[in-house]
Amino acid sequence: MTEETLLPEFKFISLDREGVITWLTFNRAERLNAMNAEMTTEIGEALDLLAKHDPTRVIIIRGAGRAFCAGYDLQKDSSSVAHDHDPVDDYDRLIENMNRFMKIWDHPKPVIAAVHGYCLAGATQLCVFCNITVVAEDAVIGLPAIPAGGGYITPLWTPLVGPKRAKQMAFVANSRISGTTSSEWGWSNYAVPAAELEENVRQLAKEIAKIPARILHMKKVSINRVWDAMGFRNIVPMGAETDALLHASEDVVRLTKAIRAEGLKGAIARFSAGELDGNTKR
């Protein structure tokens, strides 16, 4: 292996080169690849590195284990459920995630998401920014089981699935659709049997890589420009604004306190039982 082909090691992700393809793999399988702050930082660093890595012609993002990614990590001690967020600091934290995902949108190389198992909450945001999303038919695409925020995720779905389906998902906690349904809705490109996903995406990437890199780059730029002219780039920061606002609200503070006190599973159980909605006093 020459110095040109060597790729660095990370803690929560891995980069594996396969000819003209580089696989970016989420490696927190014990947490269903949920993204903590360090992992999102590593994703951004890896994308920056691959932008300048000439041997890489196509990037494929996948998850290790039984999930693509379960979204943002909401453990008791996670920054996502901190009780002392300043709204402006919170906005900066949220927009930083979006800026990292915009690295996919603006990346000079095609980026494909290969989705199997669970793809939840913030992971669905990441997939929206990918150029192509291929899913396993039995993949589970969904939103958070507890509404500890709002307006951060489904606005990004709206250009793909339309406002009515986006609201259908947003208005019910723990909304989920299958990989097959996601392709029918337009959230993903197409669905294949789970056993065929990796090879299908590999062959797709090889076909894409036959086009010279500079031509691919400008094809991507030209299509992105149309989408940006329709307002996509403007809606990206809007979710960070509404989410930061809601994080300071009485309703969300109640939910995040429950997560810190009882863990995510305990808080979800109480929310599902109607104990945390706050409506009893209204």
PDB file of C-alpha atoms in Angstrom:
ATOM      1  CA  MET A   1       0.000   0.000   0.000  1.00  0.00           C
ATOM      2  CA  THR A   2       1.474   3.340  -1.015  1.00  0.00           C
ATOM      3  CA  GLU A   3       1.269   6.489   1.042  1.00  0.00           C
ATOM      4  CA  GLU A   4      -1.263   7.814  -1.484  1.00  0.00           C
ATOM      5  CA  THR A   5      -3.754   5.037  -0.681  1.00  0.00           C
ATOM      6  CA  LEU A   6      -3.427   5.113   3.111  1.00  0.00           C
ATOM      7  CA  LEU A   7      -6.403   6.523   4.969  1.00  0.00           C
ATOM      8  CA  PRO A   8      -6.342   7.538   8.649  1.00  0.00           C
ATOM      9  CA  GLU A   9      -8.009   5.660  11.465  1.00  0.00           C
ATOM     10  CA  PHE A  10     -10.843   7.114  13.521  1.00  0.00           C
ATOM     11  CA  LYS A  11     -12.534   6.088  16.754  1.00  0.00           C
ATOM     12  CA  PHE A  12     -16.203   5.964  15.728  1.00  0.00           C
ATOM     13  CA  ILE A  13     -16.006   5.612  11.944  1.00  0.00           C
ATOM     14  CA  SER A  14     -13.748   3.787   9.517  1.00  0.00           C
ATOM     15  CA  LEU A  15     -12.574   4.470   5.978  1.00  0.00           C
ATOM     16  CA  ASP A  16     -12.001   1.457   3.753  1.00  0.00           C
ATOM     17  CA  ARG A  17     -10.766   1.856   0.220  1.00  0.00           C
ATOM     18  CA  GLU A  18     -11.894  -0.577  -2.450  1.00  0.00           C
ATOM     19  CA  GLY A  19     -10.375   0.543  -5.730  1.00  0.00           C
ATOM     20  CA  VAL A  20     -12.084   3.785  -6.740  1.00  0.00           C
ATOM     21  CA  ILE A  21     -14.642   3.451  -3.921  1.00  0.00           C
ATOM     22  CA  THR A  22     -14.180   4.464  -0.294  1.00  0.00           C
ATOM     23  CA  TRP A  23     -16.618   3.067   2.265  1.00  0.00           C
ATOM     24  CA  LEU A  24     -17.264   5.389   5.198  1.00  0.00           C
ATOM     25  CA  THR A  25     -18.634   3.115   7.914  1.00  0.00           C
ATOM     26  CA  PHE A  26     -20.270   4.171  11.171  1.00  0.00           C
ATOM     27  CA  ASN A  27     -18.677   2.053  13.910  1.00  0.00           C
ATOM     28  CA  ARG A  28     -20.755   2.396  17.072  1.00  0.00           C
ATOM     29  CA  ALA A  29     -22.669  -0.815  16.555  1.00  0.00           C
ATOM     30  CA  GLU A  30     -23.289  -1.249  20.285  1.00  0.00           C
ATOM     31  CA  ARG A  31     -25.260   2.029  20.155  1.00  0.00           C
ATOM     32  CA  LEU A  32     -26.868   1.297  16.765  1.00  0.00           C
ATOM     33  CA  ASN A  33     -24.335   3.807  15.399  1.00  0.00           C
ATOM     34  CA  ALA A  34     -26.011   6.722  17.173  1.00  0.00           C
ATOM     35  CA  MET A  35     -24.054   9.905  16.543  1.00  0.00           C
ATOM     36  CA  ASN A  36     -22.372  11.605  19.475  1.00  0.00           C
ATOM     37  CA  ALA A  37     -20.455  14.874  19.148  1.00  0.00           C
ATOM     38  CA  GLU A  38     -17.124  13.148  18.514  1.00  0.00           C
ATOM     39  CA  MET A  39     -18.589  10.961  15.803  1.00  0.00           C
ATOM     40  CA  THR A  40     -20.151  13.863  13.902  1.00  0.00           C
ATOM     41  CA  THR A  41     -16.805  15.655  14.089  1.00  0.00           C
ATOM     42  CA  GLU A  42     -15.084  12.598  12.631  1.00  0.00           C
ATOM     43  CA  ILE A  43     -17.626  12.433   9.797  1.00  0.00           C
ATOM     44  CA  GLY A  44     -16.815  16.033   8.880  1.00  0.00           C
ATOM     45  CA  GLU A  45     -13.073  15.413   9.039  1.00  0.00           C
ATOM     46  CA  ALA A  46     -13.350  12.305   6.881  1.00  0.00           C
ATOM     47  CA  LEU A  47     -15.379  14.140   4.238  1.00  0.00           C
ATOM     48  CA  ASP A  48     -12.790  16.933   4.119  1.00  0.00           C
ATOM     49  CA  LEU A  49     -10.014  14.394   3.710  1.00  0.00           C
ATOM     50  CA  LEU A  50     -11.786  12.426   0.965  1.00  0.00           C
ATOM     51  CA  ALA A  51     -12.466  15.607  -1.000  1.00  0.00           C
ATOM     52  CA  LYS A  52      -8.695  15.818  -1.577  1.00  0.00           C
ATOM     53  CA  HIS A  53      -8.062  12.075  -1.875  1.00  0.00           C
ATOM     54  CA  ASP A  54      -7.644  11.564  -5.631  1.00  0.00           C
ATOM     55  CA  PRO A  55      -7.906   7.733  -5.635  1.00  0.00           C
ATOM     56  CA  THR A  56     -11.423   8.004  -4.181  1.00  0.00           C
ATOM     57  CA  ARG A  57     -13.959   8.585  -6.929  1.00  0.00           C
ATOM     58  CA  VAL A  58     -17.176   7.643  -5.086  1.00  0.00           C
ATOM     59  CA  ILE A  59     -17.988   7.571  -1.354  1.00  0.00           C
ATOM     60  CA  ILE A  60     -20.460   5.116   0.162  1.00  0.00           C
ATOM     61  CA  ILE A  61     -21.760   5.696   3.691  1.00  0.00           C
ATOM     62  CA  ARG A  62     -22.977   2.646   5.618  1.00  0.00           C
ATOM     63  CA  GLY A  63     -23.413   1.435   9.187  1.00  0.00           C
ATOM     64  CA  ALA A  64     -21.804  -1.494  10.986  1.00  0.00           C
ATOM     65  CA  GLY A  65     -23.961  -4.090  12.720  1.00  0.00           C
ATOM     66  CA  ARG A  66     -27.743  -4.171  12.529  1.00  0.00           C
ATOM     67  CA  ALA A  67     -28.382  -0.497  11.872  1.00  0.00           C
ATOM     68  CA  PHE A  68     -27.360   2.250   9.508  1.00  0.00           C
ATOM     69  CA  CYS A  69     -27.659   4.847  12.269  1.00  0.00           C
ATOM     70  CA  ALA A  70     -30.125   5.473  15.094  1.00  0.00           C
ATOM     71  CA  GLY A  71     -29.768   9.263  14.886  1.00  0.00           C
ATOM     72  CA  TYR A  72     -28.280  11.560  17.506  1.00  0.00           C
ATOM     73  CA  ASP A  73     -27.189   9.963  20.769  1.00  0.00           C
ATOM     74  CA  LEU A  74     -29.621  10.893  23.553  1.00  0.00           C
ATOM     75  CA  GLN A  75     -27.908   9.232  26.502  1.00  0.00           C
ATOM     76  CA  LYS A  76     -28.386  10.770  29.929  1.00  0.00           C
ATOM     77  CA  ASP A  77     -25.095  12.643  29.731  1.00  0.00           C
ATOM     78  CA  SER A  78     -25.392  13.630  26.086  1.00  0.00           C
ATOM     79  CA  SER A  79     -25.028  17.285  25.122  1.00  0.00           C
ATOM     80  CA  SER A  80     -28.310  16.860  23.258  1.00  0.00           C
ATOM     81  CA  VAL A  81     -30.214  16.622  26.551  1.00  0.00           C
ATOM     82  CA  ALA A  82     -28.224  19.108  28.615  1.00  0.00           C
ATOM     83  CA  HIS A  83     -30.408  21.229  30.879  1.00  0.00           C
ATOM     84  CA  ASP A  84     -28.406  24.444  30.700  1.00  0.00           C
ATOM     85  CA  HIS A  85     -28.372  25.231  26.985  1.00  0.00           C
ATOM     86  CA  ASP A  86     -28.146  28.894  26.143  1.00  0.00           C
ATOM     87  CA  PRO A  87     -30.478  29.237  23.121  1.00  0.00           C
ATOM     88  CA  VAL A  88     -27.791  30.861  20.992  1.00  0.00           C
ATOM     89  CA  ASP A  89     -25.189  28.245  21.946  1.00  0.00           C
ATOM     90  CA  ASP A  90     -27.793  25.569  21.256  1.00  0.00           C
ATOM     91  CA  TYR A  91     -28.478  27.021  17.806  1.00  0.00           C
ATOM     92  CA  ASP A  92     -24.742  27.054  17.081  1.00  0.00           C
ATOM     93  CA  ARG A  93     -24.481  23.386  18.093  1.00  0.00           C
ATOM     94  CA  LEU A  94     -27.416  22.395  15.911  1.00  0.00           C
ATOM     95  CA  ILE A  95     -26.314  24.396  12.892  1.00  0.00           C
ATOM     96  CA  GLU A  96     -22.839  22.874  13.198  1.00  0.00           C
ATOM     97  CA  ASN A  97     -24.400  19.461  12.550  1.00  0.00           C
ATOM     98  CA  MET A  98     -26.124  20.817   9.460  1.00  0.00           C
ATOM     99  CA  ASN A  99     -22.903  22.407   8.238  1.00  0.00           C
ATOM    100  CA  ARG A 100     -21.176  19.029   8.505  1.00  0.00           C
ATOM    101  CA  PHE A 101     -23.939  17.381   6.518  1.00  0.00           C
ATOM    102  CA  MET A 102     -23.713  20.169   3.926  1.00  0.00           C
ATOM    103  CA  LYS A 103     -20.181  18.885   3.303  1.00  0.00           C
ATOM    104  CA  ILE A 104     -21.924  15.911   1.671  1.00  0.00           C
ATOM    105  CA  TRP A 105     -24.114  18.189  -0.462  1.00  0.00           C
ATOM    106  CA  ASP A 106     -21.155  20.334  -1.535  1.00  0.00           C
ATOM    107  CA  HIS A 107     -18.638  17.488  -1.768  1.00  0.00           C
ATOM    108  CA  PRO A 108     -16.828  17.307  -5.119  1.00  0.00           C
ATOM    109  CA  LYS A 109     -17.485  13.557  -5.288  1.00  0.00           C
ATOM    110  CA  PRO A 110     -20.710  11.548  -5.405  1.00  0.00           C
ATOM    111  CA  VAL A 111     -21.843  10.306  -1.990  1.00  0.00           C
ATOM    112  CA  ILE A 112     -24.185   7.323  -1.713  1.00  0.00           C
ATOM    113  CA  ALA A 113     -25.993   6.206   1.451  1.00  0.00           C
ATOM    114  CA  ALA A 114     -26.474   2.433   1.751  1.00  0.00           C
ATOM    115  CA  VAL A 115     -29.195   2.078   4.379  1.00  0.00           C
ATOM    116  CA  HIS A 116     -30.016  -1.116   6.224  1.00  0.00           C
ATOM    117  CA  GLY A 117     -31.721  -1.786   9.544  1.00  0.00           C
ATOM    118  CA  TYR A 118     -32.622   1.322  11.503  1.00  0.00           C
ATOM    119  CA  CYS A 119     -32.220   4.789  10.017  1.00  0.00           C
ATOM    120  CA  LEU A 120     -33.765   7.152  12.523  1.00  0.00           C
ATOM    121  CA  ALA A 121     -34.076  10.859  13.330  1.00  0.00           C
ATOM    122  CA  GLY A 122     -30.791  12.671  12.596  1.00  0.00           C
ATOM    123  CA  ALA A 123     -29.638   9.840  10.341  1.00  0.00           C
ATOM    124  CA  THR A 124     -32.526  10.644   8.017  1.00  0.00           C
ATOM    125  CA  GLN A 125     -31.203  14.205   7.826  1.00  0.00           C
ATOM    126  CA  LEU A 126     -27.807  12.925   6.725  1.00  0.00           C
ATOM    127  CA  CYS A 127     -29.395  10.788   4.009  1.00  0.00           C
ATOM    128  CA  VAL A 128     -31.256  13.784   2.569  1.00  0.00           C
ATOM    129  CA  PHE A 129     -27.880  15.411   1.890  1.00  0.00           C
ATOM    130  CA  CYS A 130     -26.503  12.304   0.158  1.00  0.00           C
ATOM    131  CA  ASN A 131     -26.652  12.330  -3.626  1.00  0.00           C
ATOM    132  CA  ILE A 132     -28.180   8.867  -3.860  1.00  0.00           C
ATOM    133  CA  THR A 133     -29.856   6.819  -1.116  1.00  0.00           C
ATOM    134  CA  VAL A 134     -30.348   3.087  -1.632  1.00  0.00           C
ATOM    135  CA  VAL A 135     -32.235   1.224   1.077  1.00  0.00           C
ATOM    136  CA  ALA A 136     -32.926  -2.331   2.093  1.00  0.00           C
ATOM    137  CA  GLU A 137     -36.576  -3.175   1.587  1.00  0.00           C
ATOM    138  CA  ASP A 138     -36.937  -4.031   5.283  1.00  0.00           C
ATOM    139  CA  ALA A 139     -35.047  -0.980   6.538  1.00  0.00           C
ATOM    140  CA  VAL A 140     -36.836   1.079   9.185  1.00  0.00           C
ATOM    141  CA  ILE A 141     -36.853   4.803   8.395  1.00  0.00           C
ATOM    142  CA  GLY A 142     -38.266   6.906  11.200  1.00  0.00           C
ATOM    143  CA  LEU A 143     -38.432   9.842  13.541  1.00  0.00           C
ATOM    144  CA  PRO A 144     -37.715  10.188  17.276  1.00  0.00           C
ATOM    145  CA  ALA A 145     -39.810   8.199  19.730  1.00  0.00           C
ATOM    146  CA  ILE A 146     -39.931  11.216  22.048  1.00  0.00           C
ATOM    147  CA  PRO A 147     -40.431  14.799  20.746  1.00  0.00           C
ATOM    148  CA  ALA A 148     -37.525  16.503  22.513  1.00  0.00           C
ATOM    149  CA  GLY A 149     -37.478  19.254  19.904  1.00  0.00           C
ATOM    150  CA  GLY A 150     -39.215  20.107  16.667  1.00  0.00           C
ATOM    151  CA  GLY A 151     -38.751  21.323  13.117  1.00  0.00           C
ATOM    152  CA  TYR A 152     -35.179  20.052  12.863  1.00  0.00           C
ATOM    153  CA  ILE A 153     -35.700  16.910  10.793  1.00  0.00           C
ATOM    154  CA  THR A 154     -38.894  16.788   8.736  1.00  0.00           C
ATOM    155  CA  PRO A 155     -38.494  20.150   6.972  1.00  0.00           C
ATOM    156  CA  LEU A 156     -35.589  18.454   5.192  1.00  0.00           C
ATOM    157  CA  TRP A 157     -37.901  15.598   4.215  1.00  0.00           C
ATOM    158  CA  THR A 158     -40.476  17.981   2.738  1.00  0.00           C
ATOM    159  CA  PRO A 159     -38.833  18.649  -0.659  1.00  0.00           C
ATOM    160  CA  LEU A 160     -38.550  14.878  -1.175  1.00  0.00           C
ATOM    161  CA  VAL A 161     -41.894  13.555   0.119  1.00  0.00           C
ATOM    162  CA  GLY A 162     -44.121  16.638   0.106  1.00  0.00           C
ATOM    163  CA  PRO A 163     -45.611  18.615   3.005  1.00  0.00           C
ATOM    164  CA  LYS A 164     -48.497  16.255   3.786  1.00  0.00           C
ATOM    165  CA  ARG A 165     -46.336  13.180   4.216  1.00  0.00           C
ATOM    166  CA  ALA A 166     -43.744  15.205   6.130  1.00  0.00           C
ATOM    167  CA  LYS A 167     -46.481  16.327   8.531  1.00  0.00           C
ATOM    168  CA  GLN A 168     -47.838  12.799   8.763  1.00  0.00           C
ATOM    169  CA  MET A 169     -44.422  11.727  10.024  1.00  0.00           C
ATOM    170  CA  ALA A 170     -43.757  14.801  12.185  1.00  0.00           C
ATOM    171  CA  PHE A 171     -47.081  14.915  13.998  1.00  0.00           C
ATOM    172  CA  VAL A 172     -46.832  11.390  15.438  1.00  0.00           C
ATOM    173  CA  ALA A 173     -43.920  10.428  17.698  1.00  0.00           C
ATOM    174  CA  ASN A 174     -41.997   7.344  16.621  1.00  0.00           C
ATOM    175  CA  SER A 175     -43.382   7.488  13.059  1.00  0.00           C
ATOM    176  CA  ARG A 176     -41.763   4.856  10.868  1.00  0.00           C
ATOM    177  CA  ILE A 177     -41.883   3.654   7.279  1.00  0.00           C
ATOM    178  CA  SER A 178     -40.210   0.743   5.556  1.00  0.00           C
ATOM    179  CA  GLY A 179     -37.414   1.016   3.050  1.00  0.00           C
ATOM    180  CA  THR A 180     -39.865   0.033   0.330  1.00  0.00           C
ATOM    181  CA  THR A 181     -42.280   2.796   1.327  1.00  0.00           C
ATOM    182  CA  SER A 182     -39.438   5.326   1.493  1.00  0.00           C
ATOM    183  CA  SER A 183     -38.644   4.645  -2.160  1.00  0.00           C
ATOM    184  CA  GLU A 184     -42.315   4.907  -3.120  1.00  0.00           C
ATOM    185  CA  TRP A 185     -42.499   8.270  -1.354  1.00  0.00           C
ATOM    186  CA  GLY A 186     -39.314   9.555  -3.001  1.00  0.00           C
ATOM    187  CA  TRP A 187     -37.271   9.784   0.196  1.00  0.00           C
ATOM    188  CA  SER A 188     -34.857   7.198  -1.203  1.00  0.00           C
ATOM    189  CA  ASN A 189     -33.949   6.288  -4.778  1.00  0.00           C
ATOM    190  CA  TYR A 190     -34.912   2.627  -4.676  1.00  0.00           C
ATOM    191  CA  ALA A 191     -35.113  -0.395  -2.389  1.00  0.00           C
ATOM    192  CA  VAL A 192     -33.522  -3.824  -2.773  1.00  0.00           C
ATOM    193  CA  PRO A 193     -33.561  -7.001  -0.677  1.00  0.00           C
ATOM    194  CA  ALA A 194     -31.287  -6.560   2.338  1.00  0.00           C
ATOM    195  CA  ALA A 195     -28.975  -9.372   1.237  1.00  0.00           C
ATOM    196  CA  GLU A 196     -28.360  -7.570  -2.067  1.00  0.00           C
ATOM    197  CA  LEU A 197     -27.837  -4.041  -0.718  1.00  0.00           C
ATOM    198  CA  GLU A 198     -24.058  -3.907  -0.423  1.00  0.00           C
ATOM    199  CA  GLU A 199     -23.336  -5.501  -3.799  1.00  0.00           C
ATOM    200  CA  ASN A 200     -25.998  -3.416  -5.513  1.00  0.00           C
ATOM    201  CA  VAL A 201     -24.500  -0.195  -4.197  1.00  0.00           C
ATOM    202  CA  ARG A 202     -20.976  -1.377  -4.997  1.00  0.00           C
ATOM    203  CA  GLN A 203     -21.889  -1.973  -8.636  1.00  0.00           C
ATOM    204  CA  LEU A 204     -23.705   1.368  -8.825  1.00  0.00           C
ATOM    205  CA  ALA A 205     -20.620   3.142  -7.489  1.00  0.00           C
ATOM    206  CA  LYS A 206     -18.382   1.390 -10.013  1.00  0.00           C
ATOM    207  CA  GLU A 207     -20.622   2.501 -12.872  1.00  0.00           C
ATOM    208  CA  ILE A 208     -20.617   6.077 -11.567  1.00  0.00           C
ATOM    209  CA  ALA A 209     -16.822   6.042 -11.260  1.00  0.00           C
ATOM    210  CA  LYS A 210     -16.461   5.354 -15.001  1.00  0.00           C
ATOM    211  CA  ILE A 211     -17.317   9.010 -15.632  1.00  0.00           C
ATOM    212  CA  PRO A 212     -14.265  11.297 -15.261  1.00  0.00           C
ATOM    213  CA  ALA A 213     -14.104  13.002 -11.855  1.00  0.00           C
ATOM    214  CA  ARG A 214     -14.357  16.578 -13.143  1.00  0.00           C
ATOM    215  CA  ILE A 215     -17.406  15.750 -15.232  1.00  0.00           C
ATOM    216  CA  LEU A 216     -19.068  14.103 -12.228  1.00  0.00           C
ATOM    217  CA  HIS A 217     -18.250  17.133 -10.094  1.00  0.00           C
ATOM    218  CA  MET A 218     -19.905  19.559 -12.479  1.00  0.00           C
ATOM    219  CA  LYS A 219     -22.921  17.290 -13.019  1.00  0.00           C
ATOM    220  CA  LYS A 220     -23.417  17.344  -9.261  1.00  0.00           C
ATOM    221  CA  VAL A 221     -22.918  21.111  -9.049  1.00  0.00           C
ATOM    222  CA  SER A 222     -25.441  21.764 -11.812  1.00  0.00           C
ATOM    223  CA  ILE A 223     -28.184  19.634 -10.243  1.00  0.00           C
ATOM    224  CA  ASN A 224     -27.497  21.058  -6.782  1.00  0.00           C
ATOM    225  CA  ARG A 225     -27.774  24.551  -8.216  1.00  0.00           C
ATOM    226  CA  VAL A 226     -31.314  23.841  -9.420  1.00  0.00           C
ATOM    227  CA  TRP A 227     -32.296  22.525  -5.987  1.00  0.00           C
ATOM    228  CA  ASP A 228     -30.621  25.463  -4.252  1.00  0.00           C
ATOM    229  CA  ALA A 229     -32.509  27.875  -6.530  1.00  0.00           C
ATOM    230  CA  MET A 230     -35.711  26.207  -5.335  1.00  0.00           C
ATOM    231  CA  GLY A 231     -34.741  27.063  -1.751  1.00  0.00           C
ATOM    232  CA  PHE A 232     -33.107  23.921  -0.356  1.00  0.00           C
ATOM    233  CA  ARG A 233     -30.024  25.671   1.003  1.00  0.00           C
ATOM    234  CA  ASN A 234     -32.229  28.266   2.701  1.00  0.00           C
ATOM    235  CA  ILE A 235     -34.302  25.698   4.591  1.00  0.00           C
ATOM    236  CA  VAL A 236     -31.284  23.911   6.076  1.00  0.00           C
ATOM    237  CA  PRO A 237     -30.706  26.366   8.968  1.00  0.00           C
ATOM    238  CA  MET A 238     -34.405  26.874   9.684  1.00  0.00           C
ATOM    239  CA  GLY A 239     -34.694  23.647  11.652  1.00  0.00           C
ATOM    240  CA  ALA A 240     -31.852  24.652  13.948  1.00  0.00           C
ATOM    241  CA  GLU A 241     -33.761  27.822  14.789  1.00  0.00           C
ATOM    242  CA  THR A 242     -37.051  26.117  15.685  1.00  0.00           C
ATOM    243  CA  ASP A 243     -35.305  23.296  17.524  1.00  0.00           C
ATOM    244  CA  ALA A 244     -33.234  25.698  19.670  1.00  0.00           C
ATOM    245  CA  LEU A 245     -36.403  27.650  20.452  1.00  0.00           C
ATOM    246  CA  LEU A 246     -38.264  24.529  21.528  1.00  0.00           C
ATOM    247  CA  HIS A 247     -35.368  23.249  23.633  1.00  0.00           C
ATOM    248  CA  ALA A 248     -35.972  26.200  25.960  1.00  0.00           C
ATOM    249  CA  SER A 249     -39.714  25.552  26.173  1.00  0.00           C
ATOM    250  CA  GLU A 250     -41.441  24.097  29.206  1.00  0.00           C
ATOM    251  CA  ASP A 251     -42.606  21.036  27.281  1.00  0.00           C
ATOM    252  CA  VAL A 252     -39.183  20.018  25.989  1.00  0.00           C
ATOM    253  CA  VAL A 253     -37.452  20.806  29.285  1.00  0.00           C
ATOM    254  CA  ARG A 254     -39.873  18.360  30.926  1.00  0.00           C
ATOM    255  CA  LEU A 255     -38.917  15.666  28.429  1.00  0.00           C
ATOM    256  CA  THR A 256     -35.165  16.207  28.639  1.00  0.00           C
ATOM    257  CA  LYS A 257     -35.319  16.131  32.441  1.00  0.00           C
ATOM    258  CA  ALA A 258     -37.010  12.748  32.175  1.00  0.00           C
ATOM    259  CA  ILE A 259     -34.286  11.488  29.824  1.00  0.00           C
ATOM    260  CA  ARG A 260     -31.558  12.608  32.223  1.00  0.00           C
ATOM    261  CA  ALA A 261     -33.328  11.095  35.223  1.00  0.00           C
ATOM    262  CA  GLU A 262     -34.577   7.827  33.757  1.00  0.00           C
ATOM    263  CA  GLY A 263     -32.644   7.264  30.560  1.00  0.00           C
ATOM    264  CA  LEU A 264     -34.091   7.353  27.076  1.00  0.00           C
ATOM    265  CA  LYS A 265     -36.057   4.093  27.341  1.00  0.00           C
ATOM    266  CA  GLY A 266     -37.630   5.119  30.632  1.00  0.00           C
ATOM    267  CA  ALA A 267     -38.572   8.548  29.311  1.00  0.00           C
ATOM    268  CA  ILE A 268     -40.070   7.046  26.148  1.00  0.00           C
ATOM    269  CA  ALA A 269     -42.156   4.653  28.257  1.00  0.00           C
ATOM    270  CA  ARG A 270     -43.514   7.522  30.356  1.00  0.00           C
ATOM    271  CA  PHE A 271     -44.198   9.660  27.289  1.00  0.00           C
ATOM    272  CA  SER A 272     -45.996   6.784  25.553  1.00  0.00           C
ATOM    273  CA  ALA A 273     -48.134   6.342  28.673  1.00  0.00           C
ATOM    274  CA  GLY A 274     -49.150  10.013  28.479  1.00  0.00           C
ATOM    275  CA  GLU A 275     -47.300  11.006  31.646  1.00  0.00           C
ATOM    276  CA  LEU A 276     -45.070  13.683  30.110  1.00  0.00           C
ATOM    277  CA  ASP A 277     -47.288  15.655  27.729  1.00  0.00           C
ATOM    278  CA  GLY A 278     -48.177  18.367  30.246  1.00  0.00           C
ATOM    279  CA  ASN A 279     -51.765  18.517  29.005  1.00  0.00           C
ATOM    280  CA  THR A 280     -53.320  17.435  32.306  1.00  0.00           C
ATOM    281  CA  LYS A 281     -52.879  20.893  33.797  1.00  0.00           C
ATOM    282  CA  ARG A 282     -54.302  22.831  30.822  1.00  0.00           C
TER     283      ARG A 282
END
